[in-house]
Short mmCIF file of C-alpha atoms and ligand atoms in Angstrom, two decimals:
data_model
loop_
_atom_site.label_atom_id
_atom_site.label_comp_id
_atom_site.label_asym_id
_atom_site.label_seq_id
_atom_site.Cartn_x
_atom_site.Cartn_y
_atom_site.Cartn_z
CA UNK A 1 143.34 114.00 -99.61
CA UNK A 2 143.12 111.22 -102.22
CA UNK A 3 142.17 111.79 -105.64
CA UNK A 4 142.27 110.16 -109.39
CA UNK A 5 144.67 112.81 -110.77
CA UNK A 6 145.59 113.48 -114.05
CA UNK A 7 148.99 115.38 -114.66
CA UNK A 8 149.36 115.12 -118.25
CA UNK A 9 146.53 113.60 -120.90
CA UNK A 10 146.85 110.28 -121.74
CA UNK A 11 145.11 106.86 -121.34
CA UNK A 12 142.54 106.09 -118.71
CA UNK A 13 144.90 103.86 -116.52
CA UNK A 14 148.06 105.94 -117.03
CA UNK A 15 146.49 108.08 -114.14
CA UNK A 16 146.68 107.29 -110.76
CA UNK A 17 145.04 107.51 -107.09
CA UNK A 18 147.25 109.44 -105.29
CA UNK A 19 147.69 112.10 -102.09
CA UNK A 20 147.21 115.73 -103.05
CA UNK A 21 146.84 119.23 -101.55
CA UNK A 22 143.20 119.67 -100.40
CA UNK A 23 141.18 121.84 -102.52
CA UNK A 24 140.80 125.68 -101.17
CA UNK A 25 137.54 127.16 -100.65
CA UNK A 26 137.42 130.10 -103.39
CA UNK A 27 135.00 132.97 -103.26
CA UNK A 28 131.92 131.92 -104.08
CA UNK A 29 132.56 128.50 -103.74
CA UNK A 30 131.93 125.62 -101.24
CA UNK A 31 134.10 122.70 -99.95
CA UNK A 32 132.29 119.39 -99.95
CA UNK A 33 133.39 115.86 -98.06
CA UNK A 34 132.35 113.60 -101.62
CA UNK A 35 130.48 110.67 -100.15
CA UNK A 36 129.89 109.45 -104.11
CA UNK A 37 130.79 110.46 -107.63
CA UNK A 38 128.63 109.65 -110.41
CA UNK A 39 130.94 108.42 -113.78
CA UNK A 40 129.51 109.23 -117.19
CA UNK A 41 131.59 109.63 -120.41
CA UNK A 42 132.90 112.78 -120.40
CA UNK A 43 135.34 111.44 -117.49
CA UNK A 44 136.85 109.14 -120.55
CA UNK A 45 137.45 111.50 -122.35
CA UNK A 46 138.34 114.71 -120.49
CA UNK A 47 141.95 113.00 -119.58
CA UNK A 48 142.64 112.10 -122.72
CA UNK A 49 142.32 115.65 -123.84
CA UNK A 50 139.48 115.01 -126.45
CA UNK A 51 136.92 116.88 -124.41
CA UNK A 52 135.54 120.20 -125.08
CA UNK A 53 136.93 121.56 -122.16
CA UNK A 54 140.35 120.94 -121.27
CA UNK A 55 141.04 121.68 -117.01
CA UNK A 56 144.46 123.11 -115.89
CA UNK A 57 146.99 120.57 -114.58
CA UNK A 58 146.83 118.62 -111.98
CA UNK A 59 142.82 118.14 -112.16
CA UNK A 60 140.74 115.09 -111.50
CA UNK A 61 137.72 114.18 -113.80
CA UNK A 62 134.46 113.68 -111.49
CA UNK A 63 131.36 116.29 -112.76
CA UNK A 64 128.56 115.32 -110.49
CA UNK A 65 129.12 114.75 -106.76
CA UNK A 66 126.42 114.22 -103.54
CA UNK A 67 128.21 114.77 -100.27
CA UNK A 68 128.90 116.97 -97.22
CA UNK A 69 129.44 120.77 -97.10
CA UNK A 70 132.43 121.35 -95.01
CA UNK A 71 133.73 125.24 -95.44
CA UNK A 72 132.50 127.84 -97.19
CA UNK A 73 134.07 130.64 -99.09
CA UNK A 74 134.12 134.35 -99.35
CA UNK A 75 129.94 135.84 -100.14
CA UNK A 76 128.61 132.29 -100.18
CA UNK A 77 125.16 132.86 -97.81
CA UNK A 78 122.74 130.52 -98.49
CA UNK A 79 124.72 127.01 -97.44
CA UNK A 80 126.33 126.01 -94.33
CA UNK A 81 128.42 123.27 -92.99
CA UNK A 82 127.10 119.93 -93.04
CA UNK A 83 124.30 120.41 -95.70
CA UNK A 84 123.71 117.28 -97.18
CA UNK A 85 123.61 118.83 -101.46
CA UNK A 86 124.35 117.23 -105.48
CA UNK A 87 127.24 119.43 -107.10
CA UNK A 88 127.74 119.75 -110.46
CA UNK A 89 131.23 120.26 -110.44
CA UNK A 90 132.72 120.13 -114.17
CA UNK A 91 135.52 118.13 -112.94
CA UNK A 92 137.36 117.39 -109.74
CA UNK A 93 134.62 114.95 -108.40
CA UNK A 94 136.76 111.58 -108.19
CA UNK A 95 138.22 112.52 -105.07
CA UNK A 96 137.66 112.60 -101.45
CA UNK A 97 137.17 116.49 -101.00
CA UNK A 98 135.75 118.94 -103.99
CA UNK A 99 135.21 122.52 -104.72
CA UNK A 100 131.99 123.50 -106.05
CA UNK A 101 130.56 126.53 -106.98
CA UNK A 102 127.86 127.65 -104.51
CA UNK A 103 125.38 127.91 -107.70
CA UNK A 104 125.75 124.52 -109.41
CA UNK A 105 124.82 123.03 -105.59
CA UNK A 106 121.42 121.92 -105.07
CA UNK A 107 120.29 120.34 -101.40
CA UNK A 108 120.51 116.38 -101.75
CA UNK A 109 116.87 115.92 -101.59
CA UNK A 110 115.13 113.53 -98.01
CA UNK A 111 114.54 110.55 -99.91
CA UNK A 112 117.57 110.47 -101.83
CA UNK A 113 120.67 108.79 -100.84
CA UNK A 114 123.92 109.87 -101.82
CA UNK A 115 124.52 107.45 -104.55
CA UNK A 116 121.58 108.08 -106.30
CA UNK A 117 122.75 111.81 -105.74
CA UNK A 118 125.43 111.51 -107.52
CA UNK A 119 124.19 109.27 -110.20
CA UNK A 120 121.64 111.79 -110.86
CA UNK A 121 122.19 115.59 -111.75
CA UNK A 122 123.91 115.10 -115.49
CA UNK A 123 121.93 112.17 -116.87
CA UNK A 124 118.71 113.17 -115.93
CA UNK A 125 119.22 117.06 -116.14
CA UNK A 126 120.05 116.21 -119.55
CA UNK A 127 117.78 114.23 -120.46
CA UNK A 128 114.58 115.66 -119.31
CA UNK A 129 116.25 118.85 -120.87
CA UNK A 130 116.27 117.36 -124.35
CA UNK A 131 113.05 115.80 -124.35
CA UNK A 132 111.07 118.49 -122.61
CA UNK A 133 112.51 121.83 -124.07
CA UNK A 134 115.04 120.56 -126.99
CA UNK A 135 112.56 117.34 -128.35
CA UNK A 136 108.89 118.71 -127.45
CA UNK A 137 107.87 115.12 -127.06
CA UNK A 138 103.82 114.70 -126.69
CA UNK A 139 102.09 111.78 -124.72
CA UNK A 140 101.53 109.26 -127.88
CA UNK A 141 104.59 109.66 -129.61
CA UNK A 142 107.07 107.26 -130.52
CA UNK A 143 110.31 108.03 -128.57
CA UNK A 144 113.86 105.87 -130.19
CA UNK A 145 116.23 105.55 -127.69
CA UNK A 146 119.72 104.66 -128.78
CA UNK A 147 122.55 103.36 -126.08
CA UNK A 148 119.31 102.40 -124.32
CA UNK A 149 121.53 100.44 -121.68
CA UNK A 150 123.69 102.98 -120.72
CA UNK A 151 123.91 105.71 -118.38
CA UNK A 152 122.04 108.95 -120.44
CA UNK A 153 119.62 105.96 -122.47
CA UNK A 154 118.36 104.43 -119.04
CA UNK A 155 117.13 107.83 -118.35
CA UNK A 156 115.69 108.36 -121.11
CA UNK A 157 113.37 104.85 -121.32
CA UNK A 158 112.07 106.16 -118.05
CA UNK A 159 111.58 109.84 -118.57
CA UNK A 160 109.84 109.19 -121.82
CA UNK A 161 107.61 106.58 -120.40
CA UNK A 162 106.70 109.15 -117.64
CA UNK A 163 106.45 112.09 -120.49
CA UNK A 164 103.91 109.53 -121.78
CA UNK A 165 105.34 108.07 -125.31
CA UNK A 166 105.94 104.99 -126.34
CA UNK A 167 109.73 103.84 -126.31
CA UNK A 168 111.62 101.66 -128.59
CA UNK A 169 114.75 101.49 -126.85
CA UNK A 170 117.86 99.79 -128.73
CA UNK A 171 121.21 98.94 -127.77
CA UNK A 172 123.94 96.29 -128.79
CA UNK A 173 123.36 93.14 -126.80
CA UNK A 174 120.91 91.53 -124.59
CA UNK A 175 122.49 92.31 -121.42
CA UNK A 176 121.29 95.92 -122.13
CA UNK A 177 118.24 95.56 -123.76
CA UNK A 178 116.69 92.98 -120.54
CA UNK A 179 117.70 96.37 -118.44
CA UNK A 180 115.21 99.00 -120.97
CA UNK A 181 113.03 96.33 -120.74
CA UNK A 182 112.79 96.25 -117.22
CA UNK A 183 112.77 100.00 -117.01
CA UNK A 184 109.68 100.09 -119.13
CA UNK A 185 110.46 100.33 -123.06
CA UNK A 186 107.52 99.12 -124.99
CA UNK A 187 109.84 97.28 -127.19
CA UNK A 188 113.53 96.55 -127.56
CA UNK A 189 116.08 96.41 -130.52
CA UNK A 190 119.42 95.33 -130.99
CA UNK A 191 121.23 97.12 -133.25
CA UNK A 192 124.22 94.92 -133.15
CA UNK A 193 123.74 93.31 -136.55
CA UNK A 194 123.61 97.08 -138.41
CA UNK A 195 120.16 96.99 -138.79
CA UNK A 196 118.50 99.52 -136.59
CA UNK A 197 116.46 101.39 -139.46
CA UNK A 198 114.77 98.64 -140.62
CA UNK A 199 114.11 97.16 -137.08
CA UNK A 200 112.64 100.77 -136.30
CA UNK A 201 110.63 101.42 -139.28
CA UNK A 202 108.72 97.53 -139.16
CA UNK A 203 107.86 98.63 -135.68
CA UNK A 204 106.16 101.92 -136.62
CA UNK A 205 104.25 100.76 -139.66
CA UNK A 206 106.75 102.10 -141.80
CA UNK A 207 106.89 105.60 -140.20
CA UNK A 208 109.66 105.76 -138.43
CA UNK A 209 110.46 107.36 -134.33
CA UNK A 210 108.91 111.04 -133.67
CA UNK A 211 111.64 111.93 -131.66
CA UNK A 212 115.01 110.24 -131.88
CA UNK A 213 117.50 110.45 -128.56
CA UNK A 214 120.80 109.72 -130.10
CA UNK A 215 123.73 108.71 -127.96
CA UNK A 216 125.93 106.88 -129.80
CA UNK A 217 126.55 109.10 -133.30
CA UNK A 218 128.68 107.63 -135.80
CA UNK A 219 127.04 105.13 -137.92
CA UNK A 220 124.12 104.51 -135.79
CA UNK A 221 123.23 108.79 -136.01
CA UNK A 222 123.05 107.62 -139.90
CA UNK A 223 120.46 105.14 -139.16
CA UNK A 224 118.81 107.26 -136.80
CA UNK A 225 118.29 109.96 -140.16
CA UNK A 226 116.56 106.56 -142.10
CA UNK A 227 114.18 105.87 -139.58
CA UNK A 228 112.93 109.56 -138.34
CA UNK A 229 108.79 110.47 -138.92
CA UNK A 230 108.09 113.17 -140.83
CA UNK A 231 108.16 116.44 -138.44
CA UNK A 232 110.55 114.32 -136.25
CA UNK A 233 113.18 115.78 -133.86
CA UNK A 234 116.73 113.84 -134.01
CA UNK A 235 118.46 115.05 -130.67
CA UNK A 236 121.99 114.80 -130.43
CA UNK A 237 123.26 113.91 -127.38
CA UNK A 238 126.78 112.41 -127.97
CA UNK A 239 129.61 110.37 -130.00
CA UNK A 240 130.81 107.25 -128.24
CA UNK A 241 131.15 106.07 -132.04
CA UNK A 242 132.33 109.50 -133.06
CA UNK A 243 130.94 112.31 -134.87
CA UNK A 244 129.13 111.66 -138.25
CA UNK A 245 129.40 114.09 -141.05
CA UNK A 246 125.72 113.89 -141.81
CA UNK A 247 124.34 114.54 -146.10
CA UNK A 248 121.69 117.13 -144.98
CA UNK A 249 119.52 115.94 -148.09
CA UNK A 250 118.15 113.55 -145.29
CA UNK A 251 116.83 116.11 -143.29
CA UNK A 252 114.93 117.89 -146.17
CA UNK A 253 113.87 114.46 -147.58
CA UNK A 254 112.31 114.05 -144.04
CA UNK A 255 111.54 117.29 -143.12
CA UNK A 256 112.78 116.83 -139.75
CA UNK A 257 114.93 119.12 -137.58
CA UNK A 258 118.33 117.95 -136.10
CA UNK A 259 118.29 119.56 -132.97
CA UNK A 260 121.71 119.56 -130.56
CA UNK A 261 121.23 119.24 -126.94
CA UNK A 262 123.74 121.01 -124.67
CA UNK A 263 122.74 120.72 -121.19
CA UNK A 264 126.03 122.61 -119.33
CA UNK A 265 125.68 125.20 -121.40
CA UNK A 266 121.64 125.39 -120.53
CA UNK A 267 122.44 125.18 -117.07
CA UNK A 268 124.21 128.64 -117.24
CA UNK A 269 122.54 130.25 -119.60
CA UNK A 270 118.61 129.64 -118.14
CA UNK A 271 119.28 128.52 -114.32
CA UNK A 272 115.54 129.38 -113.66
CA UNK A 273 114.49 126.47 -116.27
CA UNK A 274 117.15 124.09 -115.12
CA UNK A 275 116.00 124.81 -111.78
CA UNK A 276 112.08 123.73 -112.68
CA UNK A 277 113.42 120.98 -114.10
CA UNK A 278 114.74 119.41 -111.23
CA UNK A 279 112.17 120.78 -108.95
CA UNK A 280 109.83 118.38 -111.33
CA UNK A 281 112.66 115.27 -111.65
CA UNK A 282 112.79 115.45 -108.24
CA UNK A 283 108.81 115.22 -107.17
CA UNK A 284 109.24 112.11 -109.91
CA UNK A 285 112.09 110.14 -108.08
CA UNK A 286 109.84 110.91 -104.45
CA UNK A 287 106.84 109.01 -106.05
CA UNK A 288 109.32 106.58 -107.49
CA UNK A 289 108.95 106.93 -111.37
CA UNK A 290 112.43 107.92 -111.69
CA UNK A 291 115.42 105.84 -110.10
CA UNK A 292 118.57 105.64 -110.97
CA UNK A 293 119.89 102.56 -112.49
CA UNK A 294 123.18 102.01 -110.47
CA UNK A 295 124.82 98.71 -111.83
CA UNK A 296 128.05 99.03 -109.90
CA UNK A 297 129.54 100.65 -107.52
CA UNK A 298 133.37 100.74 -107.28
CA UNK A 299 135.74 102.45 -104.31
CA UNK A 300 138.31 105.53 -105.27
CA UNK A 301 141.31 102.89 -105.71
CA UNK A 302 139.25 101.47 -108.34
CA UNK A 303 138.32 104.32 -110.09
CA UNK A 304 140.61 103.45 -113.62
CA UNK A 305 138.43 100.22 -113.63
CA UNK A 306 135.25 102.17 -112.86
CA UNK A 307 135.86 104.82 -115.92
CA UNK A 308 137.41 101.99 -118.36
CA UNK A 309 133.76 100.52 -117.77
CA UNK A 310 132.40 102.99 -120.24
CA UNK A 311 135.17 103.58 -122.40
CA UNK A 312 135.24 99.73 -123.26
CA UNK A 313 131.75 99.76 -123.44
CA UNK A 314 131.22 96.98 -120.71
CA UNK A 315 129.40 99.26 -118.06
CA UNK A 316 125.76 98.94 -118.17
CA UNK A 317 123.02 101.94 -116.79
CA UNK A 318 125.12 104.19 -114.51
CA UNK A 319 128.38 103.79 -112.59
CA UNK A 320 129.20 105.72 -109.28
CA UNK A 321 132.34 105.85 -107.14
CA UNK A 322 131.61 105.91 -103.51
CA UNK A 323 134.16 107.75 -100.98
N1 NAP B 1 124.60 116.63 -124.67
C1 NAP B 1 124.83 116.70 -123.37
O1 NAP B 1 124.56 117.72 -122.73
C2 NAP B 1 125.40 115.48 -122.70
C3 NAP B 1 125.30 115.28 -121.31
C4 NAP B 1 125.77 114.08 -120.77
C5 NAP B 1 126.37 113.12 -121.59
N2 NAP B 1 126.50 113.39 -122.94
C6 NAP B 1 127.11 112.43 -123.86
O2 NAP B 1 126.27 111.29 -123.98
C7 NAP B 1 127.07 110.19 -124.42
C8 NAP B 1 126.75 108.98 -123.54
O3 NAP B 1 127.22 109.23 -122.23
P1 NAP B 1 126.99 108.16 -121.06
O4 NAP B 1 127.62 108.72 -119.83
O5 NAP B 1 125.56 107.72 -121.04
O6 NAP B 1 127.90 106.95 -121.58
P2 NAP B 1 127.72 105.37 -121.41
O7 NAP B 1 127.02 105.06 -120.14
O8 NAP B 1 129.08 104.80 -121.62
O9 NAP B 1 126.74 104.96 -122.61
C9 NAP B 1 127.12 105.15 -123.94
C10 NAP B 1 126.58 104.03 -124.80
O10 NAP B 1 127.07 104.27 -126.13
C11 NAP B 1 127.17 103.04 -126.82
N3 NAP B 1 128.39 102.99 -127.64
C12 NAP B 1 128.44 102.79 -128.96
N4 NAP B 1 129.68 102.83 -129.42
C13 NAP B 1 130.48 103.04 -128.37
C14 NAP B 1 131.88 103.15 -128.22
N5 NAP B 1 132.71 103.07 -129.27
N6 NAP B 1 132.38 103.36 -126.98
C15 NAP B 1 131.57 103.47 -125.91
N7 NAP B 1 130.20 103.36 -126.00
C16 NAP B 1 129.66 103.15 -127.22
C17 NAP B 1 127.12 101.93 -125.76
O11 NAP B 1 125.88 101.24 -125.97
P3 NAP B 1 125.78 99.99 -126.96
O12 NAP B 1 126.91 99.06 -126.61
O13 NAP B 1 124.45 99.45 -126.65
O14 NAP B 1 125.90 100.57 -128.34
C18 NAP B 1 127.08 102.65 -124.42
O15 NAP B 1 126.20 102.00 -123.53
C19 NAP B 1 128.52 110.64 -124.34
O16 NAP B 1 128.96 111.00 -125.63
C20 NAP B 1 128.46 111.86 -123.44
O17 NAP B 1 129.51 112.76 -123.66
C21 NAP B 1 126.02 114.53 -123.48
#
């Protein structure tokens, strides 16, 4: 089969597309034909080896698949060839065949094609995750939404809208604040010119967000800490602009919580809650409140361009690789 493949870390484009050995259908796991792969930022960094999980070599990068079950291994009962199902798959997704573990699949629901299948399970699992259980956000509060244009912020502007809060989304150009505004974000901010607090805080009479989604970090997290409510909830979500060390006098002076938001890690350790959660995300996508914001769509041979996309900070909403 064909596959992005990554023998040694390194840059994004010093890996190539090339023929490998098929994958082998382990106990307890499936083998599925990947009809799309959903790109998010981990896949930048997991081949550089500044991930927090580091695959044997040869591996591709590729955690969220929809496709076609096509053999099934040793004790796995409850799928059989030619489901139709989302994996989440860690890594090995960019590629034309993958093996999943029989748990992480979950049938590719009627309405839902396979591109928005694979552009699905990670963003919104971890978003509705941190706003539901990690954030506790109420109908009426004010929701900040940092990297609003990007793949994890889309989803946020529209679970938060359907949560019921008002969202201030903000992002660093135009280009990606006209897309939160078309996904529903009351207002829109760009923090481009380094002044996101004060932006925030004239918007909210001075109080600042309830609930902060950050997913940028670095200096932006920093602003985030200026422009939190009293009682907020500052979720940390992830470090595109790397990984602040934060004076934790803010949080007192605040008396807000930090709270980190690790949805893999959530999906193992409470499958029953994950599992309600998409039970719920998926009656939202039927009645079309939730839908994936799929700006591009790129073929295998492309996939360096496709993941370079978010590593150079071009790609807008979500990018998926169709096989
Ligand atoms: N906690 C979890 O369980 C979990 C789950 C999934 C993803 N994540 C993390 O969430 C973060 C976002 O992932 P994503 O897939 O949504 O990525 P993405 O689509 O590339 O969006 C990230 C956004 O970050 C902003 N950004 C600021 N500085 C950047 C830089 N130096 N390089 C790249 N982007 C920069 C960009 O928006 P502006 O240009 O508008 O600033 C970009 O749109 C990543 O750190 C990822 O690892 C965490």
């Amino acid at each position: 089969m064909k596959a992005y493949v990554c023998r040694e870390f390194g840059p994004v484009d010093s890996h190539k597309v090339e023929e490998i050995e098929d994958p082998r259908a382990e106990p307890g796991m499936v083998i599925m034909d990947v009809k799309a792969a959903g790109v998010s930022f981990p896949d930048v960094l997991i081949v550089q080896g500044k991930y927090q999980f580091q695959p044997p070599f040869p591996f591709s990068p590729g955690g969220e698949v929809a496709g076609i079950v096509t053999e099934i291994g040793e004790g796995v009962t409850d799928w059989k060839v030619g489901d139709r199902a989302i994996a989440m798959t860690g890594n090995g997704g960019i590629a034309e065949k993958v093996a999943a573990y029989a748990a992480t699949l979950m049938p590719l629901p009627e309405s839902m094609g396979f591109k928005d299948g694979a552009a699905f399970p990670l963003n919104y699992g971890t978003t509705y995750y941190a706003l539901k259980q990690r954030g506790e956000l109420k109908p009426g509060e004010t929701l900040l939404v940092t990297g609003a244009g990007g793949g994890v912020g889309t989803t946020a502007i529209e679970i938060g809208k359907a949560m019921g809060a008002r969202v201030i989304a903000a992002a660093s150009n135009q280009e990606k604040l006209d897309i939160a505004k078309r996904l529903g974000a009351d207002e829109v901010v760009n923090y481009g010119d380094g002044e996101l607090k004060e932006k925030v805080k004239a918007l909210t009479d001075g109080q600042g967000a309830d609930v902060i989604y950050d997913a940028v970090g670095g200096d932006i997290f920093m602003q985030c800490m200026r422009c939190i409510n009293w009682k907020g909830r500052v979720l940390v979500i992830g470090f595109p602009a790397g990984i602040p060390a934060v004076p934790t006098n803010l949080a007192l002076l605040k008396g807000c919580s930090i709270v980190g938001v690790f949805w893999g890690r959530f999906t193992g350790t409470e499958p029953e809650e994950n599992a309600k959660n998409f039970d719920e995300l998926f009656a939202l996508h039927a009645e079309g409140k939730l839908k994936p914001e799929i700006t591009k769509s790129y073929s295998l041979d492309e996939a360096i361009v496709a993941i370079k996309s978010l590593e150079d900070r071009t790609a807008t909403g979500k990018v998926v690789i169709e096989i």
